[in-house]
Amino acid sequence: ASIIKALNGKEAIEACSAHPEIDLVLMDLKMPEMDGYEATRQIKSRKPNLPVLALTAYGLVKDRERAMAAGCDEVVTKPVDAKLLMHNIKKFLGLAE
């Protein structure tokens, strides 16, 4: 796997536009300049089938609902459970466990 790092939502959108080979996005929901909710909305408007996994320290039901409404395909709370994260990555990439 190759990783492309973005420091904020605007960079995430630019990376998704500049790299059509991206298969999955790990999106932090709280970032400077543009948050992950808005970045996800913009990415999904251009690439609706690109899976976006949200990473957040906010684990309340309303936070999950907000992320899903923005277009995230799944939400993983911090601290991240590595097994759960890998399960979701494999699921959205269509890889067998």
PDB file of N, CA and C in Angstrom:
ATOM      1  N   ALA A   1       0.842  -1.180   0.000  1.00  0.00           N
ATOM      2  CA  ALA A   1       0.000   0.000   0.000  1.00  0.00           C
ATOM      3  C   ALA A   1       0.884   1.239   0.000  1.00  0.00           C
ATOM      4  N   SER A   2       0.410   2.251  -0.654  1.00  0.00           N
ATOM      5  CA  SER A   2       1.062   3.553  -0.623  1.00  0.00           C
ATOM      6  C   SER A   2       0.180   4.501   0.169  1.00  0.00           C
ATOM      7  N   ILE A   3       0.798   5.384   0.931  1.00  0.00           N
ATOM      8  CA  ILE A   3       0.056   6.333   1.749  1.00  0.00           C
ATOM      9  C   ILE A   3       0.336   7.739   1.249  1.00  0.00           C
ATOM     10  N   ILE A   4      -0.722   8.499   1.091  1.00  0.00           N
ATOM     11  CA  ILE A   4      -0.617   9.908   0.729  1.00  0.00           C
ATOM     12  C   ILE A   4      -1.164  10.679   1.918  1.00  0.00           C
ATOM     13  N   LYS A   5      -0.338  11.511   2.503  1.00  0.00           N
ATOM     14  CA  LYS A   5      -0.723  12.231   3.717  1.00  0.00           C
ATOM     15  C   LYS A   5      -1.209  13.634   3.384  1.00  0.00           C
ATOM     16  N   ALA A   6      -2.316  14.008   4.028  1.00  0.00           N
ATOM     17  CA  ALA A   6      -2.850  15.363   3.914  1.00  0.00           C
ATOM     18  C   ALA A   6      -2.961  15.932   5.322  1.00  0.00           C
ATOM     19  N   LEU A   7      -2.598  17.175   5.487  1.00  0.00           N
ATOM     20  CA  LEU A   7      -2.608  17.790   6.815  1.00  0.00           C
ATOM     21  C   LEU A   7      -3.925  18.475   7.157  1.00  0.00           C
ATOM     22  N   ASN A   8      -4.780  18.656   6.161  1.00  0.00           N
ATOM     23  CA  ASN A   8      -6.082  19.269   6.415  1.00  0.00           C
ATOM     24  C   ASN A   8      -7.053  18.832   5.319  1.00  0.00           C
ATOM     25  N   GLY A   9      -8.299  19.235   5.479  1.00  0.00           N
ATOM     26  CA  GLY A   9      -9.328  18.825   4.532  1.00  0.00           C
ATOM     27  C   GLY A   9      -9.092  19.284   3.118  1.00  0.00           C
ATOM     28  N   LYS A  10      -8.564  20.501   2.963  1.00  0.00           N
ATOM     29  CA  LYS A  10      -8.296  21.013   1.617  1.00  0.00           C
ATOM     30  C   LYS A  10      -7.242  20.162   0.919  1.00  0.00           C
ATOM     31  N   GLU A  11      -6.202  19.785   1.659  1.00  0.00           N
ATOM     32  CA  GLU A  11      -5.163  18.924   1.078  1.00  0.00           C
ATOM     33  C   GLU A  11      -5.721  17.541   0.745  1.00  0.00           C
ATOM     34  N   ALA A  12      -6.647  17.049   1.542  1.00  0.00           N
ATOM     35  CA  ALA A  12      -7.254  15.742   1.268  1.00  0.00           C
ATOM     36  C   ALA A  12      -8.028  15.771  -0.049  1.00  0.00           C
ATOM     37  N   ILE A  13      -8.768  16.836  -0.267  1.00  0.00           N
ATOM     38  CA  ILE A  13      -9.521  16.975  -1.521  1.00  0.00           C
ATOM     39  C   ILE A  13      -8.562  17.052  -2.697  1.00  0.00           C
ATOM     40  N   GLU A  14      -7.515  17.863  -2.554  1.00  0.00           N
ATOM     41  CA  GLU A  14      -6.520  17.988  -3.620  1.00  0.00           C
ATOM     42  C   GLU A  14      -5.842  16.655  -3.908  1.00  0.00           C
ATOM     43  N   ALA A  15      -5.517  15.894  -2.860  1.00  0.00           N
ATOM     44  CA  ALA A  15      -4.869  14.594  -3.049  1.00  0.00           C
ATOM     45  C   ALA A  15      -5.785  13.630  -3.790  1.00  0.00           C
ATOM     46  N   CYS A  16      -7.052  13.629  -3.443  1.00  0.00           N
ATOM     47  CA  CYS A  16      -8.001  12.734  -4.121  1.00  0.00           C
ATOM     48  C   CYS A  16      -8.181  13.112  -5.583  1.00  0.00           C
ATOM     49  N   SER A  17      -8.105  14.401  -5.877  1.00  0.00           N
ATOM     50  CA  SER A  17      -8.224  14.856  -7.268  1.00  0.00           C
ATOM     51  C   SER A  17      -6.958  14.549  -8.062  1.00  0.00           C
ATOM     52  N   ALA A  18      -5.804  14.709  -7.419  1.00  0.00           N
ATOM     53  CA  ALA A  18      -4.522  14.526  -8.114  1.00  0.00           C
ATOM     54  C   ALA A  18      -4.113  13.064  -8.252  1.00  0.00           C
ATOM     55  N   HIS A  19      -4.710  12.190  -7.452  1.00  0.00           N
ATOM     56  CA  HIS A  19      -4.318  10.777  -7.448  1.00  0.00           C
ATOM     57  C   HIS A  19      -5.533   9.880  -7.675  1.00  0.00           C
ATOM     58  N   PRO A  20      -5.902   9.653  -8.920  1.00  0.00           N
ATOM     59  CA  PRO A  20      -7.080   8.818  -9.194  1.00  0.00           C
ATOM     60  C   PRO A  20      -6.912   7.368  -8.739  1.00  0.00           C
ATOM     61  N   GLU A  21      -5.687   6.967  -8.429  1.00  0.00           N
ATOM     62  CA  GLU A  21      -5.444   5.590  -7.990  1.00  0.00           C
ATOM     63  C   GLU A  21      -5.821   5.351  -6.524  1.00  0.00           C
ATOM     64  N   ILE A  22      -6.194   6.392  -5.805  1.00  0.00           N
ATOM     65  CA  ILE A  22      -6.573   6.231  -4.393  1.00  0.00           C
ATOM     66  C   ILE A  22      -7.786   5.310  -4.308  1.00  0.00           C
ATOM     67  N   ASP A  23      -7.666   4.291  -3.451  1.00  0.00           N
ATOM     68  CA  ASP A  23      -8.733   3.300  -3.283  1.00  0.00           C
ATOM     69  C   ASP A  23      -9.533   3.491  -2.011  1.00  0.00           C
ATOM     70  N   LEU A  24      -8.992   4.262  -1.052  1.00  0.00           N
ATOM     71  CA  LEU A  24      -9.638   4.403   0.245  1.00  0.00           C
ATOM     72  C   LEU A  24      -9.076   5.637   0.942  1.00  0.00           C
ATOM     73  N   VAL A  25      -9.936   6.330   1.694  1.00  0.00           N
ATOM     74  CA  VAL A  25      -9.509   7.511   2.436  1.00  0.00           C
ATOM     75  C   VAL A  25      -9.745   7.277   3.919  1.00  0.00           C
ATOM     76  N   LEU A  26      -8.717   7.519   4.733  1.00  0.00           N
ATOM     77  CA  LEU A  26      -8.865   7.572   6.181  1.00  0.00           C
ATOM     78  C   LEU A  26      -8.962   9.052   6.517  1.00  0.00           C
ATOM     79  N   MET A  27     -10.108   9.474   7.018  1.00  0.00           N
ATOM     80  CA  MET A  27     -10.386  10.899   7.204  1.00  0.00           C
ATOM     81  C   MET A  27     -10.534  11.241   8.677  1.00  0.00           C
ATOM     82  N   ASP A  28      -9.621  12.074   9.174  1.00  0.00           N
ATOM     83  CA  ASP A  28      -9.798  12.617  10.515  1.00  0.00           C
ATOM     84  C   ASP A  28     -10.888  13.678  10.405  1.00  0.00           C
ATOM     85  N   LEU A  29     -11.812  13.688  11.335  1.00  0.00           N
ATOM     86  CA  LEU A  29     -12.922  14.622  11.223  1.00  0.00           C
ATOM     87  C   LEU A  29     -12.596  16.009  11.761  1.00  0.00           C
ATOM     88  N   LYS A  30     -11.616  16.101  12.634  1.00  0.00           N
ATOM     89  CA  LYS A  30     -11.235  17.412  13.181  1.00  0.00           C
ATOM     90  C   LYS A  30      -9.857  17.777  12.656  1.00  0.00           C
ATOM     91  N   MET A  31      -9.847  18.758  11.740  1.00  0.00           N
ATOM     92  CA  MET A  31      -8.605  19.216  11.123  1.00  0.00           C
ATOM     93  C   MET A  31      -8.668  20.724  10.937  1.00  0.00           C
ATOM     94  N   PRO A  32      -7.508  21.359  10.786  1.00  0.00           N
ATOM     95  CA  PRO A  32      -7.499  22.802  10.520  1.00  0.00           C
ATOM     96  C   PRO A  32      -7.938  23.112   9.090  1.00  0.00           C
ATOM     97  N   GLU A  33      -8.239  24.353   8.839  1.00  0.00           N
ATOM     98  CA  GLU A  33      -8.656  24.902   7.544  1.00  0.00           C
ATOM     99  C   GLU A  33     -10.015  24.395   7.084  1.00  0.00           C
ATOM    100  N   MET A  34     -10.151  23.090   6.932  1.00  0.00           N
ATOM    101  CA  MET A  34     -11.426  22.499   6.540  1.00  0.00           C
ATOM    102  C   MET A  34     -11.550  21.170   7.284  1.00  0.00           C
ATOM    103  N   ASP A  35     -12.671  20.979   7.962  1.00  0.00           N
ATOM    104  CA  ASP A  35     -12.821  19.745   8.728  1.00  0.00           C
ATOM    105  C   ASP A  35     -13.116  18.549   7.823  1.00  0.00           C
ATOM    106  N   GLY A  36     -13.069  17.387   8.409  1.00  0.00           N
ATOM    107  CA  GLY A  36     -13.272  16.156   7.657  1.00  0.00           C
ATOM    108  C   GLY A  36     -14.682  15.972   7.130  1.00  0.00           C
ATOM    109  N   TYR A  37     -15.650  16.585   7.798  1.00  0.00           N
ATOM    110  CA  TYR A  37     -17.033  16.488   7.320  1.00  0.00           C
ATOM    111  C   TYR A  37     -17.167  17.159   5.955  1.00  0.00           C
ATOM    112  N   GLU A  38     -16.686  18.389   5.860  1.00  0.00           N
ATOM    113  CA  GLU A  38     -16.780  19.121   4.590  1.00  0.00           C
ATOM    114  C   GLU A  38     -15.890  18.490   3.524  1.00  0.00           C
ATOM    115  N   ALA A  39     -14.699  18.062   3.918  1.00  0.00           N
ATOM    116  CA  ALA A  39     -13.802  17.416   2.961  1.00  0.00           C
ATOM    117  C   ALA A  39     -14.449  16.144   2.408  1.00  0.00           C
ATOM    118  N   THR A  40     -15.084  15.381   3.264  1.00  0.00           N
ATOM    119  CA  THR A  40     -15.755  14.161   2.811  1.00  0.00           C
ATOM    120  C   THR A  40     -16.883  14.486   1.849  1.00  0.00           C
ATOM    121  N   ARG A  41     -17.685  15.493   2.182  1.00  0.00           N
ATOM    122  CA  ARG A  41     -18.775  15.888   1.272  1.00  0.00           C
ATOM    123  C   ARG A  41     -18.230  16.230  -0.111  1.00  0.00           C
ATOM    124  N   GLN A  42     -17.153  16.986  -0.153  1.00  0.00           N
ATOM    125  CA  GLN A  42     -16.587  17.395  -1.447  1.00  0.00           C
ATOM    126  C   GLN A  42     -15.962  16.225  -2.195  1.00  0.00           C
ATOM    127  N   ILE A  43     -15.264  15.359  -1.477  1.00  0.00           N
ATOM    128  CA  ILE A  43     -14.673  14.177  -2.118  1.00  0.00           C
ATOM    129  C   ILE A  43     -15.767  13.284  -2.677  1.00  0.00           C
ATOM    130  N   LYS A  44     -16.799  13.034  -1.890  1.00  0.00           N
ATOM    131  CA  LYS A  44     -17.890  12.154  -2.327  1.00  0.00           C
ATOM    132  C   LYS A  44     -18.688  12.757  -3.481  1.00  0.00           C
ATOM    133  N   SER A  45     -18.741  14.087  -3.558  1.00  0.00           N
ATOM    134  CA  SER A  45     -19.460  14.705  -4.683  1.00  0.00           C
ATOM    135  C   SER A  45     -18.731  14.442  -5.997  1.00  0.00           C
ATOM    136  N   ARG A  46     -17.411  14.272  -5.925  1.00  0.00           N
ATOM    137  CA  ARG A  46     -16.605  14.012  -7.117  1.00  0.00           C
ATOM    138  C   ARG A  46     -16.377  12.523  -7.351  1.00  0.00           C
ATOM    139  N   LYS A  47     -16.247  11.779  -6.255  1.00  0.00           N
ATOM    140  CA  LYS A  47     -15.964  10.348  -6.333  1.00  0.00           C
ATOM    141  C   LYS A  47     -16.880   9.605  -5.358  1.00  0.00           C
ATOM    142  N   PRO A  48     -18.149   9.435  -5.724  1.00  0.00           N
ATOM    143  CA  PRO A  48     -19.121   8.855  -4.785  1.00  0.00           C
ATOM    144  C   PRO A  48     -18.824   7.421  -4.358  1.00  0.00           C
ATOM    145  N   ASN A  49     -18.057   6.690  -5.149  1.00  0.00           N
ATOM    146  CA  ASN A  49     -17.761   5.297  -4.812  1.00  0.00           C
ATOM    147  C   ASN A  49     -16.455   5.113  -4.040  1.00  0.00           C
ATOM    148  N   LEU A  50     -15.743   6.193  -3.773  1.00  0.00           N
ATOM    149  CA  LEU A  50     -14.494   6.109  -3.025  1.00  0.00           C
ATOM    150  C   LEU A  50     -14.815   5.963  -1.541  1.00  0.00           C
ATOM    151  N   PRO A  51     -14.423   4.846  -0.920  1.00  0.00           N
ATOM    152  CA  PRO A  51     -14.731   4.655   0.498  1.00  0.00           C
ATOM    153  C   PRO A  51     -13.970   5.647   1.382  1.00  0.00           C
ATOM    154  N   VAL A  52     -14.695   6.220   2.345  1.00  0.00           N
ATOM    155  CA  VAL A  52     -14.101   7.138   3.308  1.00  0.00           C
ATOM    156  C   VAL A  52     -14.375   6.581   4.700  1.00  0.00           C
ATOM    157  N   LEU A  53     -13.295   6.267   5.417  1.00  0.00           N
ATOM    158  CA  LEU A  53     -13.401   5.803   6.798  1.00  0.00           C
ATOM    159  C   LEU A  53     -13.042   6.967   7.699  1.00  0.00           C
ATOM    160  N   ALA A  54     -13.987   7.373   8.531  1.00  0.00           N
ATOM    161  CA  ALA A  54     -13.757   8.492   9.440  1.00  0.00           C
ATOM    162  C   ALA A  54     -13.047   8.004  10.695  1.00  0.00           C
ATOM    163  N   LEU A  55     -12.088   8.805  11.142  1.00  0.00           N
ATOM    164  CA  LEU A  55     -11.402   8.559  12.408  1.00  0.00           C
ATOM    165  C   LEU A  55     -11.723   9.744  13.306  1.00  0.00           C
ATOM    166  N   THR A  56     -12.218   9.456  14.504  1.00  0.00           N
ATOM    167  CA  THR A  56     -12.614  10.545  15.383  1.00  0.00           C
ATOM    168  C   THR A  56     -12.473  10.178  16.847  1.00  0.00           C
ATOM    169  N   ALA A  57     -12.205  11.184  17.644  1.00  0.00           N
ATOM    170  CA  ALA A  57     -12.160  11.003  19.092  1.00  0.00           C
ATOM    171  C   ALA A  57     -13.565  11.127  19.674  1.00  0.00           C
ATOM    172  N   TYR A  58     -14.501  11.550  18.859  1.00  0.00           N
ATOM    173  CA  TYR A  58     -15.872  11.743  19.320  1.00  0.00           C
ATOM    174  C   TYR A  58     -16.693  10.507  19.005  1.00  0.00           C
ATOM    175  N   GLY A  59     -17.107   9.794  20.046  1.00  0.00           N
ATOM    176  CA  GLY A  59     -17.781   8.517  19.844  1.00  0.00           C
ATOM    177  C   GLY A  59     -19.265   8.527  20.117  1.00  0.00           C
ATOM    178  N   LEU A  60     -19.853   9.694  20.240  1.00  0.00           N
ATOM    179  CA  LEU A  60     -21.284   9.757  20.509  1.00  0.00           C
ATOM    180  C   LEU A  60     -22.075   9.387  19.257  1.00  0.00           C
ATOM    181  N   VAL A  61     -23.290   8.905  19.473  1.00  0.00           N
ATOM    182  CA  VAL A  61     -24.157   8.512  18.361  1.00  0.00           C
ATOM    183  C   VAL A  61     -24.361   9.678  17.395  1.00  0.00           C
ATOM    184  N   LYS A  62     -24.562  10.880  17.925  1.00  0.00           N
ATOM    185  CA  LYS A  62     -24.794  12.037  17.044  1.00  0.00           C
ATOM    186  C   LYS A  62     -23.571  12.355  16.189  1.00  0.00           C
ATOM    187  N   ASP A  63     -22.364  12.087  16.724  1.00  0.00           N
ATOM    188  CA  ASP A  63     -21.151  12.313  15.947  1.00  0.00           C
ATOM    189  C   ASP A  63     -21.058  11.312  14.801  1.00  0.00           C
ATOM    190  N   ARG A  64     -21.397  10.061  15.082  1.00  0.00           N
ATOM    191  CA  ARG A  64     -21.406   9.032  14.036  1.00  0.00           C
ATOM    192  C   ARG A  64     -22.434   9.378  12.958  1.00  0.00           C
ATOM    193  N   GLU A  65     -23.608   9.792  13.397  1.00  0.00           N
ATOM    194  CA  GLU A  65     -24.663  10.150  12.444  1.00  0.00           C
ATOM    195  C   GLU A  65     -24.240  11.322  11.569  1.00  0.00           C
ATOM    196  N   ARG A  66     -23.567  12.300  12.169  1.00  0.00           N
ATOM    197  CA  ARG A  66     -23.098  13.456  11.398  1.00  0.00           C
ATOM    198  C   ARG A  66     -22.066  13.032  10.360  1.00  0.00           C
ATOM    199  N   ALA A  67     -21.163  12.135  10.758  1.00  0.00           N
ATOM    200  CA  ALA A  67     -20.140  11.653   9.823  1.00  0.00           C
ATOM    201  C   ALA A  67     -20.774  10.869   8.678  1.00  0.00           C
ATOM    202  N   MET A  68     -21.729  10.020   8.996  1.00  0.00           N
ATOM    203  CA  MET A  68     -22.384   9.221   7.959  1.00  0.00           C
ATOM    204  C   MET A  68     -23.195  10.132   7.025  1.00  0.00           C
ATOM    205  N   ALA A  69     -23.822  11.154   7.589  1.00  0.00           N
ATOM    206  CA  ALA A  69     -24.584  12.105   6.768  1.00  0.00           C
ATOM    207  C   ALA A  69     -23.669  12.879   5.826  1.00  0.00           C
ATOM    208  N   ALA A  70     -22.422  13.079   6.225  1.00  0.00           N
ATOM    209  CA  ALA A  70     -21.454  13.788   5.377  1.00  0.00           C
ATOM    210  C   ALA A  70     -20.953  12.896   4.240  1.00  0.00           C
ATOM    211  N   GLY A  71     -21.203  11.587   4.349  1.00  0.00           N
ATOM    212  CA  GLY A  71     -20.791  10.671   3.286  1.00  0.00           C
ATOM    213  C   GLY A  71     -19.777   9.628   3.701  1.00  0.00           C
ATOM    214  N   CYS A  72     -19.370   9.639   4.961  1.00  0.00           N
ATOM    215  CA  CYS A  72     -18.423   8.616   5.421  1.00  0.00           C
ATOM    216  C   CYS A  72     -19.075   7.243   5.332  1.00  0.00           C
ATOM    217  N   ASP A  73     -18.287   6.253   4.997  1.00  0.00           N
ATOM    218  CA  ASP A  73     -18.804   4.891   4.874  1.00  0.00           C
ATOM    219  C   ASP A  73     -18.742   4.128   6.184  1.00  0.00           C
ATOM    220  N   GLU A  74     -17.863   4.556   7.083  1.00  0.00           N
ATOM    221  CA  GLU A  74     -17.732   3.929   8.395  1.00  0.00           C
ATOM    222  C   GLU A  74     -17.030   4.908   9.311  1.00  0.00           C
ATOM    223  N   VAL A  75     -17.211   4.736  10.613  1.00  0.00           N
ATOM    224  CA  VAL A  75     -16.584   5.593  11.616  1.00  0.00           C
ATOM    225  C   VAL A  75     -15.826   4.708  12.591  1.00  0.00           C
ATOM    226  N   VAL A  76     -14.569   5.034  12.824  1.00  0.00           N
ATOM    227  CA  VAL A  76     -13.728   4.327  13.791  1.00  0.00           C
ATOM    228  C   VAL A  76     -13.305   5.355  14.832  1.00  0.00           C
ATOM    229  N   THR A  77     -13.554   5.046  16.110  1.00  0.00           N
ATOM    230  CA  THR A  77     -13.227   5.998  17.157  1.00  0.00           C
ATOM    231  C   THR A  77     -11.801   5.807  17.668  1.00  0.00           C
ATOM    232  N   LYS A  78     -11.261   6.918  18.162  1.00  0.00           N
ATOM    233  CA  LYS A  78      -9.931   6.922  18.760  1.00  0.00           C
ATOM    234  C   LYS A  78     -10.092   6.698  20.259  1.00  0.00           C
ATOM    235  N   PRO A  79      -9.178   6.048  20.923  1.00  0.00           N
ATOM    236  CA  PRO A  79      -7.996   5.441  20.321  1.00  0.00           C
ATOM    237  C   PRO A  79      -8.412   4.299  19.391  1.00  0.00           C
ATOM    238  N   VAL A  80      -7.739   4.223  18.273  1.00  0.00           N
ATOM    239  CA  VAL A  80      -8.103   3.277  17.219  1.00  0.00           C
ATOM    240  C   VAL A  80      -7.746   1.850  17.617  1.00  0.00           C
ATOM    241  N   ASP A  81      -8.720   0.976  17.461  1.00  0.00           N
ATOM    242  CA  ASP A  81      -8.503  -0.458  17.632  1.00  0.00           C
ATOM    243  C   ASP A  81      -7.950  -0.958  16.294  1.00  0.00           C
ATOM    244  N   ALA A  82      -6.699  -1.387  16.281  1.00  0.00           N
ATOM    245  CA  ALA A  82      -6.022  -1.774  15.037  1.00  0.00           C
ATOM    246  C   ALA A  82      -6.756  -2.889  14.304  1.00  0.00           C
ATOM    247  N   LYS A  83      -7.276  -3.863  15.025  1.00  0.00           N
ATOM    248  CA  LYS A  83      -7.999  -4.970  14.379  1.00  0.00           C
ATOM    249  C   LYS A  83      -9.264  -4.471  13.696  1.00  0.00           C
ATOM    250  N   LEU A  84      -9.987  -3.585  14.372  1.00  0.00           N
ATOM    251  CA  LEU A  84     -11.210  -3.035  13.792  1.00  0.00           C
ATOM    252  C   LEU A  84     -10.889  -2.190  12.562  1.00  0.00           C
ATOM    253  N   LEU A  85      -9.846  -1.383  12.654  1.00  0.00           N
ATOM    254  CA  LEU A  85      -9.447  -0.569  11.517  1.00  0.00           C
ATOM    255  C   LEU A  85      -9.072  -1.444  10.328  1.00  0.00           C
ATOM    256  N   MET A  86      -8.264  -2.460  10.555  1.00  0.00           N
ATOM    257  CA  MET A  86      -7.860  -3.357   9.456  1.00  0.00           C
ATOM    258  C   MET A  86      -9.063  -4.110   8.887  1.00  0.00           C
ATOM    259  N   HIS A  87      -9.984  -4.517   9.751  1.00  0.00           N
ATOM    260  CA  HIS A  87     -11.203  -5.185   9.280  1.00  0.00           C
ATOM    261  C   HIS A  87     -11.955  -4.271   8.309  1.00  0.00           C
ATOM    262  N   ASN A  88     -12.107  -2.992   8.682  1.00  0.00           N
ATOM    263  CA  ASN A  88     -12.822  -2.049   7.824  1.00  0.00           C
ATOM    264  C   ASN A  88     -12.066  -1.753   6.545  1.00  0.00           C
ATOM    265  N   ILE A  89     -10.767  -1.614   6.632  1.00  0.00           N
ATOM    266  CA  ILE A  89      -9.971  -1.380   5.419  1.00  0.00           C
ATOM    267  C   ILE A  89     -10.140  -2.546   4.455  1.00  0.00           C
ATOM    268  N   LYS A  90      -9.997  -3.757   4.967  1.00  0.00           N
ATOM    269  CA  LYS A  90     -10.159  -4.954   4.112  1.00  0.00           C
ATOM    270  C   LYS A  90     -11.565  -5.033   3.545  1.00  0.00           C
ATOM    271  N   LYS A  91     -12.555  -4.721   4.367  1.00  0.00           N
ATOM    272  CA  LYS A  91     -13.954  -4.778   3.901  1.00  0.00           C
ATOM    273  C   LYS A  91     -14.174  -3.835   2.724  1.00  0.00           C
ATOM    274  N   PHE A  92     -13.700  -2.597   2.845  1.00  0.00           N
ATOM    275  CA  PHE A  92     -13.952  -1.621   1.780  1.00  0.00           C
ATOM    276  C   PHE A  92     -13.041  -1.785   0.577  1.00  0.00           C
ATOM    277  N   LEU A  93     -11.950  -2.516   0.740  1.00  0.00           N
ATOM    278  CA  LEU A  93     -11.092  -2.813  -0.412  1.00  0.00           C
ATOM    279  C   LEU A  93     -11.456  -4.149  -1.059  1.00  0.00           C
ATOM    280  N   GLY A  94     -12.398  -4.857  -0.455  1.00  0.00           N
ATOM    281  CA  GLY A  94     -12.841  -6.135  -1.003  1.00  0.00           C
ATOM    282  C   GLY A  94     -11.821  -7.241  -0.817  1.00  0.00           C
ATOM    283  N   LEU A  95     -11.043  -7.159   0.255  1.00  0.00           N
ATOM    284  CA  LEU A  95     -10.030  -8.176   0.542  1.00  0.00           C
ATOM    285  C   LEU A  95     -10.566  -9.175   1.557  1.00  0.00           C
ATOM    286  N   ALA A  96     -10.239 -10.422   1.354  1.00  0.00           N
ATOM    287  CA  ALA A  96     -10.675 -11.459   2.302  1.00  0.00           C
ATOM    288  C   ALA A  96      -9.923 -11.319   3.598  1.00  0.00           C
ATOM    289  N   GLU A  97     -10.568 -11.668   4.686  1.00  0.00           N
ATOM    290  CA  GLU A  97      -9.916 -11.625   6.012  1.00  0.00           C
ATOM    291  C   GLU A  97      -9.093 -12.862   6.221  1.00  0.00           C
TER     292      GLU A  97
END
